[in-house]
Amino acid sequence: MTLRIKIAAAGTAVALSLALSPLAFAQDVLAKPAGDASPVFVVDTPSFLMQTMSANQFEIQSSELAKQKDQEDAINEAADMIIADHKAAGEKLDALLADHPAKPADMPALAPKHQKMLDQLEAADGADFKALYLDMQVQAHMEAVALFRTYAGSGDDQTLVGFARETLPALETHLAHVTAIVHGEHR
């Protein structure tokens, strides 16, 4: 194939892609009724529990570390709220799982990801610690909100679905609070 033919073929492809703009495809997307919406992904109960337990311990331990390493009022206020809410959620989950068939045989330690994040926080100091802590809190709470929202909408254990729905607002509050600190909106 000569260069001229390749250029012409590429030009035709570009022209076709411009002609078939996103609006042409919107009809298919908009035609589906909202009732047909299904979760983007489904989280099974054992995965939900393992992720929840590890994330919960990470939140508590990292926030306790923040109270030791950072004396800023906004950080301490956020850490206090996170510690209190996550301890309460952990106690509630433990109570729900006391005689529950989904209870893991052995309670997990921190997942490797959470342990690595905690190790990074332990090694950081000063402004580096503050930036890292806030970044990790935003990331961890975004993941937790997505996990709990997904399980609340698609979980197969109604007791744990109720726990996810009940806990979700606190996680969203934590995310909003920490995000406000990051953006300097906290007073």
PDB file of N, CA and C in Angstrom, residues 114-164:
ATOM      1  N   HIS A 114      -3.142  -1.788  52.491  1.00  0.00           N
ATOM      2  CA  HIS A 114      -3.337  -0.916  53.652  1.00  0.00           C
ATOM      3  C   HIS A 114      -2.105  -0.907  54.556  1.00  0.00           C
ATOM      4  N   GLN A 115      -1.439  -2.046  54.687  1.00  0.00           N
ATOM      5  CA  GLN A 115      -0.224  -2.081  55.505  1.00  0.00           C
ATOM      6  C   GLN A 115       0.867  -1.206  54.895  1.00  0.00           C
ATOM      7  N   LYS A 116       0.991  -1.274  53.568  1.00  0.00           N
ATOM      8  CA  LYS A 116       1.991  -0.448  52.880  1.00  0.00           C
ATOM      9  C   LYS A 116       1.689   1.039  53.083  1.00  0.00           C
ATOM     10  N   MET A 117       0.425   1.414  52.986  1.00  0.00           N
ATOM     11  CA  MET A 117       0.035   2.807  53.188  1.00  0.00           C
ATOM     12  C   MET A 117       0.352   3.243  54.624  1.00  0.00           C
ATOM     13  N   LEU A 118       0.065   2.389  55.589  1.00  0.00           N
ATOM     14  CA  LEU A 118       0.349   2.714  56.982  1.00  0.00           C
ATOM     15  C   LEU A 118       1.854   2.847  57.214  1.00  0.00           C
ATOM     16  N   ASP A 119       2.633   1.972  56.598  1.00  0.00           N
ATOM     17  CA  ASP A 119       4.101   2.055  56.704  1.00  0.00           C
ATOM     18  C   ASP A 119       4.613   3.381  56.142  1.00  0.00           C
ATOM     19  N   GLN A 120       4.040   3.818  55.024  1.00  0.00           N
ATOM     20  CA  GLN A 120       4.436   5.098  54.435  1.00  0.00           C
ATOM     21  C   GLN A 120       4.113   6.254  55.378  1.00  0.00           C
ATOM     22  N   LEU A 121       2.966   6.191  56.014  1.00  0.00           N
ATOM     23  CA  LEU A 121       2.588   7.242  56.959  1.00  0.00           C
ATOM     24  C   LEU A 121       3.520   7.261  58.173  1.00  0.00           C
ATOM     25  N   GLU A 122       3.873   6.081  58.657  1.00  0.00           N
ATOM     26  CA  GLU A 122       4.762   6.004  59.814  1.00  0.00           C
ATOM     27  C   GLU A 122       6.127   6.604  59.500  1.00  0.00           C
ATOM     28  N   ALA A 123       6.571   6.500  58.254  1.00  0.00           N
ATOM     29  CA  ALA A 123       7.889   7.006  57.860  1.00  0.00           C
ATOM     30  C   ALA A 123       7.882   8.506  57.555  1.00  0.00           C
ATOM     31  N   ALA A 124       6.720   9.090  57.377  1.00  0.00           N
ATOM     32  CA  ALA A 124       6.629  10.511  57.002  1.00  0.00           C
ATOM     33  C   ALA A 124       6.508  11.399  58.234  1.00  0.00           C
ATOM     34  N   ASP A 125       6.940  12.652  58.079  1.00  0.00           N
ATOM     35  CA  ASP A 125       6.843  13.632  59.158  1.00  0.00           C
ATOM     36  C   ASP A 125       6.441  14.992  58.597  1.00  0.00           C
ATOM     37  N   GLY A 126       5.951  15.852  59.498  1.00  0.00           N
ATOM     38  CA  GLY A 126       5.675  17.242  59.154  1.00  0.00           C
ATOM     39  C   GLY A 126       4.687  17.409  58.023  1.00  0.00           C
ATOM     40  N   ALA A 127       5.021  18.329  57.121  1.00  0.00           N
ATOM     41  CA  ALA A 127       4.147  18.641  55.988  1.00  0.00           C
ATOM     42  C   ALA A 127       3.980  17.432  55.070  1.00  0.00           C
ATOM     43  N   ASP A 128       5.030  16.610  54.963  1.00  0.00           N
ATOM     44  CA  ASP A 128       4.923  15.399  54.136  1.00  0.00           C
ATOM     45  C   ASP A 128       3.876  14.451  54.724  1.00  0.00           C
ATOM     46  N   PHE A 129       3.885  14.318  56.047  1.00  0.00           N
ATOM     47  CA  PHE A 129       2.892  13.452  56.694  1.00  0.00           C
ATOM     48  C   PHE A 129       1.483  13.977  56.432  1.00  0.00           C
ATOM     49  N   LYS A 130       1.283  15.266  56.664  1.00  0.00           N
ATOM     50  CA  LYS A 130      -0.046  15.855  56.491  1.00  0.00           C
ATOM     51  C   LYS A 130      -0.570  15.638  55.074  1.00  0.00           C
ATOM     52  N   ALA A 131       0.255  15.937  54.082  1.00  0.00           N
ATOM     53  CA  ALA A 131      -0.168  15.772  52.683  1.00  0.00           C
ATOM     54  C   ALA A 131      -0.479  14.309  52.375  1.00  0.00           C
ATOM     55  N   LEU A 132       0.374  13.412  52.847  1.00  0.00           N
ATOM     56  CA  LEU A 132       0.183  11.985  52.595  1.00  0.00           C
ATOM     57  C   LEU A 132      -1.065  11.467  53.302  1.00  0.00           C
ATOM     58  N   TYR A 133      -1.246  11.858  54.550  1.00  0.00           N
ATOM     59  CA  TYR A 133      -2.427  11.432  55.316  1.00  0.00           C
ATOM     60  C   TYR A 133      -3.701  11.882  54.621  1.00  0.00           C
ATOM     61  N   LEU A 134      -3.775  13.154  54.247  1.00  0.00           N
ATOM     62  CA  LEU A 134      -4.978  13.668  53.597  1.00  0.00           C
ATOM     63  C   LEU A 134      -5.231  12.979  52.257  1.00  0.00           C
ATOM     64  N   ASP A 135      -4.161  12.782  51.490  1.00  0.00           N
ATOM     65  CA  ASP A 135      -4.298  12.098  50.203  1.00  0.00           C
ATOM     66  C   ASP A 135      -4.816  10.674  50.401  1.00  0.00           C
ATOM     67  N   MET A 136      -4.255   9.984  51.378  1.00  0.00           N
ATOM     68  CA  MET A 136      -4.681   8.606  51.635  1.00  0.00           C
ATOM     69  C   MET A 136      -6.109   8.542  52.158  1.00  0.00           C
ATOM     70  N   GLN A 137      -6.503   9.522  52.961  1.00  0.00           N
ATOM     71  CA  GLN A 137      -7.874   9.547  53.472  1.00  0.00           C
ATOM     72  C   GLN A 137      -8.870   9.770  52.340  1.00  0.00           C
ATOM     73  N   VAL A 138      -8.545  10.674  51.440  1.00  0.00           N
ATOM     74  CA  VAL A 138      -9.427  10.900  50.295  1.00  0.00           C
ATOM     75  C   VAL A 138      -9.524   9.619  49.474  1.00  0.00           C
ATOM     76  N   GLN A 139      -8.382   9.022  49.158  1.00  0.00           N
ATOM     77  CA  GLN A 139      -8.372   7.795  48.354  1.00  0.00           C
ATOM     78  C   GLN A 139      -9.128   6.669  49.055  1.00  0.00           C
ATOM     79  N   ALA A 140      -8.828   6.443  50.322  1.00  0.00           N
ATOM     80  CA  ALA A 140      -9.454   5.342  51.062  1.00  0.00           C
ATOM     81  C   ALA A 140     -10.965   5.551  51.183  1.00  0.00           C
ATOM     82  N   HIS A 141     -11.390   6.785  51.402  1.00  0.00           N
ATOM     83  CA  HIS A 141     -12.827   7.018  51.536  1.00  0.00           C
ATOM     84  C   HIS A 141     -13.548   6.976  50.193  1.00  0.00           C
ATOM     85  N   MET A 142     -12.883   7.369  49.115  1.00  0.00           N
ATOM     86  CA  MET A 142     -13.494   7.207  47.790  1.00  0.00           C
ATOM     87  C   MET A 142     -13.718   5.720  47.513  1.00  0.00           C
ATOM     88  N   GLU A 143     -12.721   4.905  47.831  1.00  0.00           N
ATOM     89  CA  GLU A 143     -12.843   3.460  47.633  1.00  0.00           C
ATOM     90  C   GLU A 143     -13.923   2.872  48.532  1.00  0.00           C
ATOM     91  N   ALA A 144     -13.968   3.324  49.789  1.00  0.00           N
ATOM     92  CA  ALA A 144     -14.968   2.805  50.721  1.00  0.00           C
ATOM     93  C   ALA A 144     -16.380   3.183  50.283  1.00  0.00           C
ATOM     94  N   VAL A 145     -16.570   4.425  49.857  1.00  0.00           N
ATOM     95  CA  VAL A 145     -17.887   4.857  49.391  1.00  0.00           C
ATOM     96  C   VAL A 145     -18.312   3.998  48.190  1.00  0.00           C
ATOM     97  N   ALA A 146     -17.408   3.775  47.261  1.00  0.00           N
ATOM     98  CA  ALA A 146     -17.736   2.949  46.091  1.00  0.00           C
ATOM     99  C   ALA A 146     -18.066   1.514  46.516  1.00  0.00           C
ATOM    100  N   LEU A 147     -17.276   0.955  47.424  1.00  0.00           N
ATOM    101  CA  LEU A 147     -17.510  -0.410  47.901  1.00  0.00           C
ATOM    102  C   LEU A 147     -18.869  -0.519  48.595  1.00  0.00           C
ATOM    103  N   PHE A 148     -19.141   0.384  49.523  1.00  0.00           N
ATOM    104  CA  PHE A 148     -20.384   0.303  50.284  1.00  0.00           C
ATOM    105  C   PHE A 148     -21.592   0.598  49.408  1.00  0.00           C
ATOM    106  N   ARG A 149     -21.465   1.555  48.508  1.00  0.00           N
ATOM    107  CA  ARG A 149     -22.571   1.872  47.602  1.00  0.00           C
ATOM    108  C   ARG A 149     -22.864   0.667  46.703  1.00  0.00           C
ATOM    109  N   THR A 150     -21.820   0.038  46.210  1.00  0.00           N
ATOM    110  CA  THR A 150     -22.003  -1.127  45.340  1.00  0.00           C
ATOM    111  C   THR A 150     -22.639  -2.278  46.097  1.00  0.00           C
ATOM    112  N   TYR A 151     -22.106  -2.566  47.299  1.00  0.00           N
ATOM    113  CA  TYR A 151     -22.664  -3.690  48.062  1.00  0.00           C
ATOM    114  C   TYR A 151     -24.092  -3.385  48.502  1.00  0.00           C
ATOM    115  N   ALA A 152     -24.370  -2.150  48.878  1.00  0.00           N
ATOM    116  CA  ALA A 152     -25.727  -1.772  49.280  1.00  0.00           C
ATOM    117  C   ALA A 152     -26.719  -1.985  48.138  1.00  0.00           C
ATOM    118  N   GLY A 153     -26.251  -1.844  46.912  1.00  0.00           N
ATOM    119  CA  GLY A 153     -27.128  -2.005  45.754  1.00  0.00           C
ATOM    120  C   GLY A 153     -27.147  -3.389  45.148  1.00  0.00           C
ATOM    121  N   SER A 154     -26.143  -4.211  45.458  1.00  0.00           N
ATOM    122  CA  SER A 154     -26.086  -5.512  44.786  1.00  0.00           C
ATOM    123  C   SER A 154     -25.684  -6.664  45.701  1.00  0.00           C
ATOM    124  N   GLY A 155     -25.546  -6.407  46.989  1.00  0.00           N
ATOM    125  CA  GLY A 155     -25.116  -7.461  47.906  1.00  0.00           C
ATOM    126  C   GLY A 155     -26.142  -8.563  48.034  1.00  0.00           C
ATOM    127  N   ASP A 156     -25.656  -9.749  48.387  1.00  0.00           N
ATOM    128  CA  ASP A 156     -26.546 -10.903  48.468  1.00  0.00           C
ATOM    129  C   ASP A 156     -26.936 -11.268  49.905  1.00  0.00           C
ATOM    130  N   ASP A 157     -26.414 -10.537  50.884  1.00  0.00           N
ATOM    131  CA  ASP A 157     -26.749 -10.793  52.280  1.00  0.00           C
ATOM    132  C   ASP A 157     -27.470  -9.559  52.821  1.00  0.00           C
ATOM    133  N   GLN A 158     -28.753  -9.688  53.096  1.00  0.00           N
ATOM    134  CA  GLN A 158     -29.563  -8.521  53.451  1.00  0.00           C
ATOM    135  C   GLN A 158     -29.145  -7.877  54.770  1.00  0.00           C
ATOM    136  N   THR A 159     -28.621  -8.644  55.698  1.00  0.00           N
ATOM    137  CA  THR A 159     -28.122  -8.069  56.947  1.00  0.00           C
ATOM    138  C   THR A 159     -26.949  -7.143  56.659  1.00  0.00           C
ATOM    139  N   LEU A 160     -26.033  -7.600  55.821  1.00  0.00           N
ATOM    140  CA  LEU A 160     -24.856  -6.803  55.486  1.00  0.00           C
ATOM    141  C   LEU A 160     -25.194  -5.675  54.512  1.00  0.00           C
ATOM    142  N   VAL A 161     -26.192  -5.858  53.680  1.00  0.00           N
ATOM    143  CA  VAL A 161     -26.670  -4.773  52.819  1.00  0.00           C
ATOM    144  C   VAL A 161     -27.191  -3.640  53.707  1.00  0.00           C
ATOM    145  N   GLY A 162     -27.933  -3.999  54.751  1.00  0.00           N
ATOM    146  CA  GLY A 162     -28.424  -2.994  55.691  1.00  0.00           C
ATOM    147  C   GLY A 162     -27.277  -2.271  56.385  1.00  0.00           C
ATOM    148  N   PHE A 163     -26.247  -3.011  56.768  1.00  0.00           N
ATOM    149  CA  PHE A 163     -25.064  -2.408  57.389  1.00  0.00           C
ATOM    150  C   PHE A 163     -24.400  -1.443  56.407  1.00  0.00           C
ATOM    151  N   ALA A 164     -24.270  -1.846  55.156  1.00  0.00           N
ATOM    152  CA  ALA A 164     -23.639  -0.987  54.140  1.00  0.00           C
ATOM    153  C   ALA A 164     -24.451   0.294  53.959  1.00  0.00           C
TER     154      ALA A 164
END
